[in-house]
Amino acid sequence: MTYRFPDSLQECSKKRISQFRGISHNHKGGQMQQKVRKKRWVTAAVTAVALGSSCFGLLSQAASAAPVTLTFWSRPQGEDGGIIKLMIDEFNRTHTDIQAKLTIIPQEQFVQKVATAYRSGDAPDITSVDLIYVPYFAKAGAFEDVTSIYNAAKYKDQWSQAHVALGKYKNKMYSLPFTAEGSVLFWNKDLFKRAGLDPEKAPQTMGEILSAAKKITALGGDTKGYYFSGACAGCNIFTFAPFIWAQGGDVLKKDGSPNFQSKEATVALKFYRDLWTAGTVPESAKNDNGASFAAPFLTGKVGMVGAGAFFIPGLIKNHPDLKFGVAPLPGAKVGQSSSFAGGDNIAVLKGTKYPKEARKFLAWATDKGQTFLAKQPVLPTRLDVAQKTYVPLDPVNYQVMYDALLVGKTPWTTSYNSLIQDGQGPWLRMFTRAIFDGDITGAQKASQTQAVKIYKKEK
Amino acid sequence: MKTRTSKQTGFWFILPAMVFVLLFFIFPLIAVLIMSMTNFPLLGEVEYVGLQNYTDMIGDTEFHQTIIQTLIYTVLVTPPLFFVGLGMALLIRKTNKLSSFFRTFFFMPIVIGFGSAAFLWYWLLDPGTGYIPQLLRDLGFGAMDKPILGYMPGALLAVILMVVWKFSSFQMILLMAAMQGIDPEVMESSEMDGAVKWKQLRYITLPLIKRTLGMVFILSIAGSLLAFDQFYIMTSGGPTGQTETMVFYVWRQAFRSFNLGSAAAMSVAISIALLLVSLIQVRFINEKD
């Protein structure tokens, strides 16, 4: 492949050379000629410099006219993990000055990969990061301050507040809301009907879930009322913590310190313990490290399960015979509900060569990109876009997701991995000891002690 | 002069191996040693903390618990690994038509990666879809709806079973090779003297393959003390941390808590302990010689 200088540059060379010739032909005659010759040399030198610098300027312009390529890292997102690729393709299609190059990193390795790449100076320009890890990166100073983009955004009041809260560190924004998720309750309408329950009415309280689960389990065979992954920390912060939040309790305090001994946590753990001892949950749940997660619901033999927006498209497409409903995860009383606000924030890595272009990308991703994502359908982080584009795609189910986004919470901590995500950490140990062994207050106390120790060490 | 040339030639031959060992063993070891004396977070400033990580380790009861659990696992897994390996080696030591088939058959689990094997067993033992609970149900062992991996001692025993299935054939190959190295005349003489099979094994075969036995034990014990993959995949350290091993704990420190300094200190301690165990074993074998 040969490179051809842009026409403008070739034109420039010709023009400048003819200008130089023009000057030299205007001077003739005797002694004057020597002076003129000297002058010619000076003029030639000056002109050459001028010509060179002028052409170099144009060359630079020509080079800068080539699109800037931004590197962008993301974990797999959406139903089949490739939604972000579609969004990047859309960005590249609609932009000529900036192009984005996507790299998908497996979720389990994401934080380590980004962190080690950042440490070695090979970090991407932009990253979409699970919002629970955003405080960790912000605290470490790995992200650019994007407060100015946040403040300039016309739609900042429309952003999911949980995402905004996680993006903030010491009153500055280090990332912006990008993609959303929410945990909700799925129920099998056929099983509800067979169990003598109203198939169109979701349980309104934890007590009603327990009662419905018992009736469904009573149908016999291998039909069970409820399912959760008993050995999966992340699954249970997503689908179990909302039962605590719905009552007004919390898992962590506002400063990120552990709050595992709240009475709301006791009530929620007792609820799951009752589900377990009543035999409404398959025994296999105890050892499920998340490999099954909500999949048992797809067999049609599980009455209820907690899952997220990502579960809906596949359920409709691949299991058309399974009649299901989606409802908020309730609390102890009617009217109480909550959800885990999941998804990603988007951030610019410190040290990027293209901060201006990266900011442009962020502005697009949080504006037009949101509409594009909503059409896929991925729950957007913008409430206005969710209402206008996402909800109409499935008004019944997606309205519930929208409502979940409104009440969604996410624990703010710079020690998420060790406090919550760790399979042997305090969160899951509290959960498993309380539910499978039955010592609820003992489990809460032990985990609180373990969590405080970790919190103090990592603070 | 000739000797010097020969030495120089030898040096050039071993140079690539030396460079390899330096790059991929000695330097990382030094790096881990340095890391162990820093706070080394995944992100952020690295600070020198002296021996703080080591003193923290001494007071870390959770780490101590994982040491005990690892030792229990090592004690439980080593004998079945050895006896199954030895049994198979005795079965296939003589070359005939059937032995080739059985050698391949027994050796097959070795070619499966450890991670894949652990996943295979995770699903084989699943109470809903696994073949093993289904088989036990069909044989009248009850509902078998409780996950074996969700309870103790079932979780630990299941992992041991998987490791024996996966690794005993490796020991089989080593032992078989050693047995085939025994002079047939020795065996024939013993037979003429009226030695029965058991006595041949006890007084002739085992003493003659003592060095290989030592190596098999060293590999088995060192491998068990470093156990990680099988527990990470099959039990995730559960139920409630009861199958969490030392290396699992080190991994958690490094990649869950992002505390690479502590993880490095623990790795150094484990490496020294392993070195000592291996030295004792080697010395024991040599003394007996």
XYZ file of C-alpha atoms in Angstrom:
748
model
C 0.000 0.000 0.000
C 1.450 3.364 -0.968
C 0.777 6.553 0.867
C -0.284 9.540 -1.171
C 0.058 12.996 0.313
C -3.253 14.772 0.531
C -4.003 17.013 -2.440
C -3.942 20.096 -0.257
C -0.355 19.334 0.727
C 0.845 18.824 -2.871
C -0.872 22.064 -3.838
C 0.879 23.833 -1.015
C 4.336 22.707 -2.171
C 3.744 23.932 -5.708
C 2.380 27.268 -4.524
C 5.211 27.950 -2.109
C 7.900 27.027 -4.681
C 6.419 29.325 -7.291
C 6.289 32.113 -4.695
C 10.000 31.602 -4.036
C 10.799 31.664 -7.792
C 8.790 34.823 -8.213
C 10.881 36.622 -5.604
C 14.197 35.530 -7.177
C 13.295 36.727 -10.703
C 12.472 40.245 -9.578
C 16.135 41.223 -8.886
C 18.728 41.912 -11.732
C 21.953 44.078 -12.630
C 25.859 44.713 -11.801
C 26.857 45.074 -8.164
C 23.389 44.873 -7.348
C 23.605 41.265 -8.550
C 25.988 40.309 -5.710
C 23.763 41.986 -3.196
C 20.886 40.384 -4.880
C 22.677 37.002 -4.805
C 23.313 37.453 -1.066
C 19.805 38.576 -0.626
C 18.702 35.582 -2.683
C 20.453 33.229 -0.314
C 18.905 34.907 2.689
C 15.530 34.955 1.002
C 15.961 31.382 -0.103
C 16.797 30.305 3.415
C 13.912 32.262 4.917
C 11.541 31.003 2.256
C 12.735 27.442 2.684
C 12.095 27.663 6.391
C 8.724 29.264 5.763
C 7.897 26.704 3.092
C 9.027 23.855 5.283
C 7.222 25.010 8.376
C 4.094 25.844 6.432
C 4.032 22.487 4.692
C 4.905 20.735 7.955
C 1.919 22.466 9.511
C -0.313 21.171 6.788
C 1.272 17.730 7.084
C 0.474 17.761 10.784
C -3.055 18.831 9.982
C -3.322 16.016 7.481
C -2.020 13.552 10.046
C -4.357 14.843 12.734
C -7.227 14.490 10.323
C -6.805 10.717 10.663
C -9.252 9.447 13.302
C -8.076 9.008 16.849
C -8.558 5.445 18.047
C -9.632 5.093 21.648
C -9.175 1.795 23.428
C -12.219 0.722 25.404
C -12.459 -2.181 27.852
C -15.629 -3.721 29.111
C -16.876 -6.887 30.748
C -19.468 -8.840 28.726
C -22.814 -7.110 29.050
C -26.343 -7.736 27.916
C -28.158 -10.991 27.294
C -25.421 -12.587 25.174
C -22.588 -10.367 26.354
C -22.103 -8.571 23.063
C -24.334 -5.537 23.474
C -21.403 -3.212 24.057
C -19.883 -4.307 20.752
C -23.039 -3.212 18.980
C -22.849 0.125 20.744
C -19.197 0.604 19.793
C -20.033 -0.260 16.174
C -22.734 2.400 16.286
C -20.282 4.947 17.670
C -17.721 4.134 14.984
C -20.382 4.312 12.282
C -21.501 7.766 13.373
C -18.065 9.280 14.023
C -15.227 9.993 11.649
C -12.818 11.861 13.916
C -12.828 9.308 16.741
C -13.025 5.547 16.577
C -13.261 3.163 19.503
C -11.649 -0.252 19.741
C -13.382 -2.626 22.121
C -11.784 -5.354 24.223
C -14.045 -7.620 26.242
C -12.492 -8.889 29.478
C -14.064 -11.806 31.386
C -15.917 -10.542 34.422
C -13.927 -12.583 36.958
C -10.631 -11.076 35.793
C -11.811 -7.585 35.029
C -10.600 -5.619 38.053
C -7.226 -7.358 38.114
C -6.686 -6.830 34.379
C -7.573 -3.147 34.431
C -5.546 -2.545 37.578
C -2.424 -4.335 36.354
C -2.698 -2.683 32.948
C -2.973 0.693 34.647
C 0.014 -0.026 36.848
C 2.138 -1.052 33.878
C 1.042 1.922 31.774
C -0.942 -0.178 29.281
C -4.382 0.819 30.461
C -7.152 1.531 27.961
C -8.316 5.093 27.379
C -11.802 4.330 28.618
C -13.323 1.559 30.668
C -16.791 0.459 31.536
C -16.513 -0.946 35.033
C -18.945 -2.760 37.323
C -20.140 0.155 39.424
C -19.424 -1.620 42.716
C -15.691 -1.345 41.958
C -15.772 2.311 40.995
C -14.996 3.624 44.527
C -11.941 1.356 44.663
C -10.533 2.740 41.408
C -11.442 6.318 42.341
C -9.722 5.989 45.716
C -6.595 4.647 43.994
C -6.570 7.684 41.695
C -6.852 5.622 38.509
C -9.704 7.607 36.958
C -9.804 11.109 35.503
C -11.997 13.671 37.209
C -15.101 13.978 35.014
C -17.042 16.356 37.243
C -17.127 18.951 34.460
C -18.933 16.530 32.099
C -21.331 15.634 34.875
C -22.057 19.274 35.685
C -22.477 20.191 32.022
C -24.904 17.348 31.315
C -28.441 18.610 30.727
C -29.818 15.296 31.883
C -27.887 14.875 35.125
C -31.107 14.865 37.153
C -32.266 11.907 35.082
C -29.390 9.644 36.012
C -29.846 6.651 38.309
C -28.971 8.028 41.732
C -27.268 4.799 42.790
C -24.872 5.077 39.831
C -24.204 8.741 40.586
C -23.520 7.953 44.249
C -21.018 5.248 43.315
C -19.348 7.523 40.755
C -18.675 10.155 43.416
C -15.534 10.168 45.528
C -14.712 13.055 47.856
C -17.357 15.247 46.159
C -15.938 14.741 42.687
C -17.236 12.547 39.886
C -14.744 9.988 38.603
C -17.114 8.004 36.438
C -20.519 8.441 34.853
C -23.573 6.158 34.804
C -23.461 3.859 31.782
C -25.525 0.655 31.949
C -28.085 -0.355 34.539
C -29.423 -3.540 36.066
C -31.922 -4.177 38.779
C -32.883 -7.179 40.853
C -36.537 -8.187 40.828
C -38.696 -11.183 41.640
C -39.765 -13.558 38.865
C -42.743 -15.821 39.438
C -44.106 -18.734 37.446
C -47.775 -18.046 36.734
C -48.641 -21.651 35.874
C -47.272 -22.948 39.160
C -49.081 -20.184 41.050
C -52.315 -21.224 39.386
C -51.778 -24.921 40.112
C -51.023 -24.089 43.742
C -54.304 -22.194 44.085
C -52.643 -18.778 44.115
C -53.650 -15.772 42.015
C -51.323 -16.109 38.997
C -51.581 -12.425 38.182
C -50.678 -11.186 41.651
C -47.102 -11.234 42.894
C -46.330 -11.693 46.601
C -46.324 -8.320 48.345
C -44.193 -9.204 51.369
C -41.509 -11.677 52.397
C -44.199 -13.509 54.367
C -46.298 -13.878 51.232
C -43.311 -15.263 49.322
C -42.807 -17.868 52.057
C -46.479 -18.799 52.050
C -46.610 -19.056 48.229
C -43.369 -21.064 48.184
C -44.820 -23.583 50.637
C -47.991 -24.005 48.570
C -46.013 -24.495 45.359
C -43.685 -27.006 47.016
C -46.764 -28.875 48.247
C -47.581 -29.644 44.607
C -45.059 -32.430 45.061
C -42.579 -34.144 42.806
C -39.482 -32.067 42.295
C -41.420 -28.804 42.172
C -40.045 -26.206 44.560
C -41.260 -22.807 45.630
C -38.087 -20.716 45.542
C -34.471 -20.768 44.380
C -31.244 -18.976 45.253
C -27.558 -19.793 44.776
C -26.442 -20.602 48.301
C -22.689 -20.462 47.706
C -22.553 -17.322 45.584
C -21.725 -14.039 47.307
C -22.420 -11.776 44.329
C -25.735 -13.475 43.506
C -26.977 -12.860 47.019
C -25.990 -9.239 47.338
C -28.016 -8.862 44.135
C -31.130 -10.797 45.104
C -31.049 -11.027 48.911
C -29.789 -7.624 50.113
C -32.923 -5.888 48.695
C -34.981 -7.719 51.354
C -32.885 -5.868 53.959
C -33.008 -2.535 52.135
C -36.764 -2.744 51.554
C -37.286 -2.724 55.325
C -35.131 0.383 55.667
C -31.994 -1.454 56.796
C -28.581 -1.534 55.193
C -25.650 -3.854 54.705
C -23.015 -1.153 55.007
C -23.186 2.224 56.690
C -22.788 5.410 54.678
C -19.042 5.534 55.338
C -18.709 1.985 54.041
C -18.288 0.362 57.453
C -20.049 -3.012 57.947
C -23.571 -3.157 59.322
C -24.280 -6.883 59.353
C -26.078 -7.013 62.715
C -29.076 -4.836 61.904
C -32.499 -6.140 62.903
C -33.595 -5.843 59.268
C -30.817 -8.261 58.300
C -32.005 -10.634 61.044
C -35.571 -10.536 59.656
C -34.388 -11.158 56.085
C -32.087 -14.019 57.136
C -34.919 -15.561 59.165
C -37.123 -15.379 56.060
C -34.566 -17.294 53.964
C -33.927 -19.730 56.815
C -37.673 -20.459 56.921
C -37.724 -20.988 53.155
C -34.859 -23.463 53.563
C -36.182 -25.392 56.564
C -39.644 -25.627 54.966
C -38.010 -27.458 52.079
C -39.167 -24.908 49.518
C -35.670 -24.524 48.055
C -33.943 -27.375 46.153
C -31.107 -28.956 48.139
C -28.752 -28.266 45.237
C -28.996 -24.544 46.071
C -26.669 -25.000 49.038
C -23.676 -25.679 46.877
C -24.547 -23.518 43.881
C -21.668 -21.094 43.414
C -23.670 -19.134 40.870
C -23.239 -21.638 38.053
C -27.007 -22.184 38.036
C -28.175 -18.823 39.445
C -31.698 -18.339 38.039
C -31.518 -21.229 35.537
C -33.641 -23.657 37.639
C -36.560 -21.264 37.072
C -36.315 -22.049 33.354
C -37.186 -25.695 34.001
C -40.688 -24.604 35.018
C -40.331 -26.443 38.317
C -39.400 -23.475 40.492
C -42.087 -21.035 41.604
C -40.025 -17.919 42.262
C -36.503 -16.637 41.827
C -34.662 -13.354 42.118
C -32.945 -12.193 38.919
C -32.443 -9.074 36.831
C -33.418 -7.290 33.641
C -30.871 -9.373 31.720
C -33.019 -12.449 32.394
C -36.129 -11.164 30.603
C -35.177 -11.175 26.873
C -33.830 -14.750 26.990
C -36.833 -15.934 28.947
C -39.228 -14.549 26.333
C -37.177 -15.699 23.348
C -36.122 -19.176 24.460
C -38.969 -20.192 26.772
C -42.140 -18.915 25.133
C -44.280 -21.473 27.001
C -43.151 -20.323 30.415
C -45.658 -17.762 31.665
C -43.942 -15.508 34.133
C -44.425 -12.255 35.973
C -41.915 -9.705 37.234
C -42.364 -7.850 40.513
C -40.296 -5.771 42.926
C -38.463 -7.601 45.706
C -40.604 -6.802 48.746
C -39.922 -6.051 52.391
C -41.677 -7.151 55.568
C -44.717 -4.916 55.026
C -46.898 -4.205 52.012
C -45.562 -1.226 50.072
C -41.926 -1.874 50.912
C -39.616 -2.803 48.039
C -36.058 -2.434 46.908
C -33.604 -3.547 44.287
C -29.874 -3.859 43.772
C -28.867 -1.230 41.243
C -26.245 -2.996 39.191
C -24.614 -2.299 35.885
C -21.594 -0.251 34.946
C -20.182 3.216 35.182
C -17.917 4.552 32.465
C -14.599 6.226 33.214
C -11.515 7.707 31.576
C -8.269 6.176 32.767
C -5.625 8.568 33.997
C -2.723 8.843 31.619
C -4.787 8.569 28.448
C -3.184 10.224 25.421
C -6.565 11.423 24.232
C -8.391 13.012 27.174
C -10.395 15.344 24.938
C -11.587 12.556 22.669
C -12.260 10.253 25.613
C -14.495 12.918 27.148
C -16.312 13.234 23.839
C -16.893 9.502 23.886
C -18.249 9.668 27.426
C -20.591 12.470 26.456
C -21.909 10.362 23.543
C -22.178 7.170 25.608
C -24.228 8.905 28.261
C -26.457 10.626 25.732
C -27.119 9.031 22.316
C -25.463 5.823 23.435
C -28.119 5.447 26.104
C -30.907 5.467 23.538
C -29.016 2.939 21.466
C -28.572 0.633 24.477
C -32.206 0.997 25.475
C -33.284 -0.278 22.049
C -31.215 -3.509 22.380
C -32.817 -3.770 25.070
C -30.421 -2.899 27.904
C -31.747 -0.994 30.896
C -30.257 2.496 30.512
C -29.027 4.594 33.429
C -31.023 7.583 32.226
C -34.563 7.583 33.596
C -35.860 9.734 30.722
C -34.403 7.344 28.126
C -35.666 4.339 30.068
C -39.190 5.765 30.128
C -39.199 6.881 26.507
C -37.353 4.058 24.734
C -36.898 1.048 27.020
C -40.260 0.663 28.783
C -42.395 0.745 25.586
C -40.550 -2.359 24.316
C -42.258 -4.461 27.029
C -44.486 -2.150 29.042
C -45.475 -4.731 31.669
C -42.078 -6.142 32.609
C -39.840 -3.223 31.775
C -41.970 -0.840 33.801
C -41.057 -2.963 36.828
C -37.387 -2.617 35.879
C -37.825 1.126 35.599
C -39.414 1.242 39.053
C -36.566 -0.889 40.384
C -34.090 1.635 38.985
C -35.857 4.378 40.936
C -35.492 2.619 44.290
C -32.252 0.746 43.513
C -29.359 0.795 45.958
C -25.724 -0.244 45.717
C -23.317 -0.594 48.641
C -20.635 2.098 48.557
C -17.324 0.685 49.666
C -13.723 0.651 48.540
C -13.451 -2.907 49.935
C -16.295 -4.538 48.022
C -14.271 -7.582 47.064
C -13.194 -8.567 50.542
C -16.382 -7.544 52.366
C -18.995 -8.788 49.907
C -17.697 -10.584 46.807
C -15.290 -12.989 48.486
C -16.756 -16.500 48.573
C -15.232 -16.970 52.025
C -15.767 -13.386 53.100
C -18.054 -12.114 55.859
C -21.115 -11.504 53.680
C -21.463 -15.026 52.314
C -20.376 -16.635 55.562
C -23.152 -14.795 57.390
C -25.600 -15.899 54.725
C -24.645 -19.578 54.695
C -24.226 -19.983 58.463
C -27.549 -18.296 59.164
C -29.573 -20.043 56.483
C -28.088 -23.516 56.338
C -26.868 -23.879 59.931
C -29.613 -21.831 61.583
C -27.572 -19.733 64.001
C -28.730 -16.369 62.683
C -27.544 -13.967 65.390
C -24.328 -15.945 65.884
C -23.631 -15.764 62.143
C -24.327 -12.032 62.093
C -22.023 -11.419 65.032
C -19.169 -13.512 63.621
C -19.416 -11.879 60.218
C -19.622 -8.392 61.692
C -16.392 -9.063 63.613
C -14.687 -10.443 60.485
C -15.968 -7.530 58.381
C -14.875 -4.847 60.856
C -11.415 -6.379 60.924
C -11.217 -6.229 57.117
C -12.671 -2.733 57.004
C -10.132 -1.378 59.485
C -7.250 -3.074 57.703
C -8.217 -1.823 54.256
C -9.315 1.623 55.292
C 43.247 -27.441 27.749
C 40.938 -30.105 26.504
C 39.105 -30.117 29.835
C 38.661 -26.351 29.778
C 37.203 -26.521 26.262
C 34.871 -29.257 27.346
C 33.759 -27.177 30.360
C 33.186 -24.159 28.166
C 31.121 -26.215 25.744
C 29.123 -27.549 28.657
C 28.519 -24.043 29.914
C 27.093 -22.960 26.553
C 24.810 -25.973 26.556
C 23.354 -25.179 29.973
C 23.216 -21.428 29.407
C 19.679 -21.391 27.897
C 18.381 -23.423 30.820
C 20.153 -21.111 33.273
C 18.664 -18.035 31.643
C 15.243 -19.662 31.721
C 15.549 -20.544 35.411
C 16.846 -17.077 36.227
C 14.071 -15.309 34.360
C 11.161 -17.472 35.374
C 12.191 -18.750 38.779
C 14.958 -16.822 40.527
C 13.844 -13.293 39.582
C 10.169 -13.897 40.430
C 11.267 -15.431 43.717
C 13.293 -12.339 44.540
C 10.373 -10.148 43.445
C 8.007 -12.043 45.767
C 10.481 -11.661 48.605
C 10.632 -7.895 48.030
C 6.847 -7.696 47.658
C 6.393 -9.484 50.958
C 8.085 -6.559 52.706
C 5.743 -3.979 51.209
C 2.041 -3.273 51.485
C 1.820 -3.742 47.648
C -1.813 -2.992 46.864
C -3.166 -3.822 43.396
C -3.448 -0.075 42.830
C -1.918 2.845 44.690
C 1.345 3.649 46.421
C 3.683 0.854 47.418
C 5.164 1.294 50.881
C 7.917 -0.611 52.613
C 6.509 -2.254 55.754
C 9.440 -4.410 56.843
C 8.349 -7.660 58.465
C 4.823 -6.429 59.205
C 3.212 -8.916 56.793
C 5.051 -11.776 58.485
C 4.042 -10.720 61.999
C 0.433 -10.265 60.799
C 0.560 -13.786 59.413
C 1.569 -15.186 62.792
C -1.568 -13.682 64.347
C -3.898 -14.573 61.472
C -6.144 -17.313 62.879
C -7.963 -17.745 59.564
C -4.659 -18.566 57.852
C -3.795 -21.012 60.641
C -7.127 -22.742 60.104
C -6.370 -23.168 56.409
C -2.968 -24.683 57.299
C -4.690 -27.283 59.483
C -7.213 -28.039 56.745
C -4.466 -28.407 54.158
C -2.544 -30.807 56.401
C -5.684 -32.890 56.974
C -6.270 -33.028 53.222
C -2.620 -34.026 52.613
C -2.763 -36.797 55.196
C -6.029 -38.108 53.768
C -5.170 -37.930 50.075
C -1.602 -39.273 50.100
C -2.296 -42.938 51.086
C -5.106 -43.589 48.564
C -3.088 -41.885 45.838
C -0.152 -44.157 46.595
C -2.017 -47.406 47.060
C -4.223 -46.968 44.007
C -1.176 -45.982 41.955
C 0.802 -48.963 43.265
C -2.100 -51.340 42.684
C -2.477 -50.222 39.104
C 1.271 -50.402 38.538
C 1.326 -54.006 39.790
C -1.568 -54.864 37.487
C 0.052 -53.531 34.355
C 3.779 -53.942 35.032
C 4.086 -56.980 32.758
C 3.684 -56.291 29.088
C 0.981 -58.273 27.373
C -2.002 -57.602 25.112
C -4.299 -56.416 27.889
C -1.735 -54.303 29.737
C -1.368 -51.841 26.832
C -5.090 -51.259 26.880
C -5.194 -50.790 30.656
C -2.137 -48.540 30.669
C -3.894 -46.174 28.276
C -7.181 -46.540 30.114
C -5.685 -45.781 33.523
C -3.558 -42.943 32.197
C -6.393 -41.097 30.460
C -7.441 -38.844 33.392
C -3.925 -37.356 33.446
C -4.364 -35.729 30.054
C -7.423 -33.808 31.245
C -6.554 -30.422 32.729
C -7.044 -30.048 36.466
C -9.625 -27.287 36.033
C -11.606 -29.303 33.490
C -11.498 -32.399 35.683
C -12.756 -30.418 38.675
C -15.625 -28.988 36.608
C -16.419 -32.450 35.311
C -16.750 -33.781 38.842
C -18.650 -30.707 40.013
C -21.371 -31.514 37.517
C -21.113 -35.300 37.910
C -21.924 -34.793 41.590
C -24.722 -32.271 41.064
C -27.818 -33.687 42.792
C -30.100 -32.489 40.000
C -28.248 -33.392 36.833
C -25.214 -35.439 37.916
C -24.753 -39.094 36.961
C -23.329 -40.126 40.333
C -26.348 -39.121 42.492
C -28.600 -40.600 39.809
C -26.684 -43.885 39.894
C -26.878 -43.980 43.691
C -30.616 -43.239 43.533
C -31.100 -46.101 41.098
C -29.136 -48.395 43.386
C -31.525 -47.552 46.208
C -29.366 -45.201 48.264
C -32.274 -42.812 48.830
C -33.275 -39.486 47.278
C -29.652 -38.249 47.006
C -30.994 -34.704 46.714
C -28.436 -33.213 49.109
C -25.376 -31.870 47.304
C -22.353 -33.927 48.351
C -20.170 -30.858 47.895
C -22.376 -28.774 50.199
C -21.695 -30.768 53.351
C -18.734 -32.005 55.355
C -17.096 -34.461 55.156
C -18.723 -35.163 51.780
C -17.138 -32.106 50.151
C -13.615 -33.064 51.226
C -14.061 -36.730 50.357
C -15.442 -35.872 46.921
C -12.387 -33.731 46.178
C -10.096 -36.520 47.390
C -11.926 -38.990 45.140
C -11.470 -36.698 42.156
C -7.758 -36.203 42.878
C -7.190 -39.950 43.277
C -9.001 -40.563 39.977
C -6.964 -37.857 38.282
C -3.482 -38.372 39.732
C -3.004 -41.962 40.830
C -2.228 -42.927 37.240
C 0.721 -40.531 37.283
C 2.103 -42.392 40.283
C 1.281 -45.630 38.481
C 3.522 -44.690 35.551
C 6.434 -43.745 37.810
C 6.132 -46.892 39.900
C 5.658 -49.114 36.868
C 8.786 -47.714 35.231
C 10.735 -48.367 38.428
C 9.395 -51.906 38.698
C 10.338 -52.657 35.118
C 13.864 -51.560 35.977
C 14.252 -54.412 38.475
C 16.465 -57.204 37.203
C 14.138 -60.139 36.262
C 16.695 -62.562 37.630
C 16.149 -61.243 41.123
C 12.445 -61.977 40.850
C 13.064 -65.386 39.317
C 15.481 -66.278 42.119
C 12.959 -65.300 44.738
C 10.307 -67.399 43.019
C 12.671 -70.380 43.013
C 13.233 -69.771 46.716
C 9.479 -70.065 47.156
C 8.599 -66.399 47.824
C 4.910 -65.732 47.430
C 3.679 -62.599 45.587
C 3.098 -60.607 48.769
C 6.563 -61.380 50.108
C 8.098 -60.534 46.734
C 6.413 -57.152 46.896
C 7.279 -56.501 50.537
C 10.904 -57.700 50.527
C 12.052 -57.305 46.954
C 10.010 -54.962 44.816
C 9.396 -52.119 47.286
C 12.961 -51.971 48.643
C 14.337 -51.935 45.114
C 12.145 -49.041 44.013
C 12.666 -47.071 47.213
C 14.035 -43.996 45.464
C 11.047 -43.811 43.167
C 8.757 -44.305 46.148
C 10.443 -41.360 47.810
C 9.961 -39.232 44.745
C 6.318 -40.257 44.503
C 5.743 -39.252 48.123
C 7.539 -35.929 47.694
C 5.453 -35.097 44.627
C 2.259 -36.210 46.294
C 2.827 -34.299 49.524
C 4.123 -31.156 47.824
C 1.207 -31.206 45.370
C -1.321 -31.674 48.161
C 0.139 -28.870 50.250
C -0.229 -26.603 47.215
C -3.807 -27.699 46.449
C -5.981 -24.948 45.033
C -7.774 -25.554 41.695
C -9.812 -28.549 42.784
C -11.137 -26.758 45.870
C -11.675 -23.455 44.085
C -13.850 -25.104 41.450
C -15.552 -27.913 43.322
C -16.260 -26.409 46.751
C -15.219 -22.732 46.559
C -13.669 -23.408 49.970
C -17.068 -24.251 51.436
C -19.082 -25.214 53.291
C -18.260 -22.109 55.374
C -14.552 -22.248 54.705
C -14.063 -25.848 55.827
C -12.283 -26.879 52.625
C -10.255 -23.722 52.200
C -6.560 -24.531 51.715
C -3.452 -22.405 52.341
C -3.006 -21.488 48.694
C -6.711 -20.690 48.393
C -6.272 -18.240 51.274
C -3.222 -16.722 49.584
C -5.278 -16.330 46.394
C -8.046 -14.613 48.366
C -5.561 -12.201 49.901
C -4.124 -11.397 46.484
C -7.190 -11.316 44.252
C -10.108 -10.714 46.573
C -8.567 -8.323 49.074
C -5.961 -7.066 46.567
C -3.415 -7.299 49.363
C -0.461 -8.572 47.366
C 2.074 -7.865 50.107
C 0.389 -10.218 52.595
C -0.139 -12.817 49.877
C 3.562 -12.636 48.991
C 4.584 -13.109 52.633
C 2.348 -16.167 52.915
C 3.748 -17.542 49.658
C 7.294 -17.164 50.978
C 6.343 -18.950 54.195
C 4.663 -21.798 52.285
C 7.661 -22.132 49.961
C 10.073 -22.388 52.896
C 7.835 -24.949 54.612
C 7.662 -27.006 51.410
C 11.405 -26.824 50.972
C 11.915 -28.097 54.507
C 9.407 -30.929 54.075
C 11.077 -31.999 50.837
C 14.560 -31.809 52.380
C 13.476 -33.991 55.279
C 11.967 -36.505 52.878
C 15.079 -36.606 50.679
C 17.296 -37.017 53.703
C 15.101 -39.792 55.030
C 15.373 -41.683 51.732
C 19.143 -41.225 51.589
C 19.625 -42.380 55.191
C 17.703 -45.562 54.521
C 19.934 -46.228 51.536
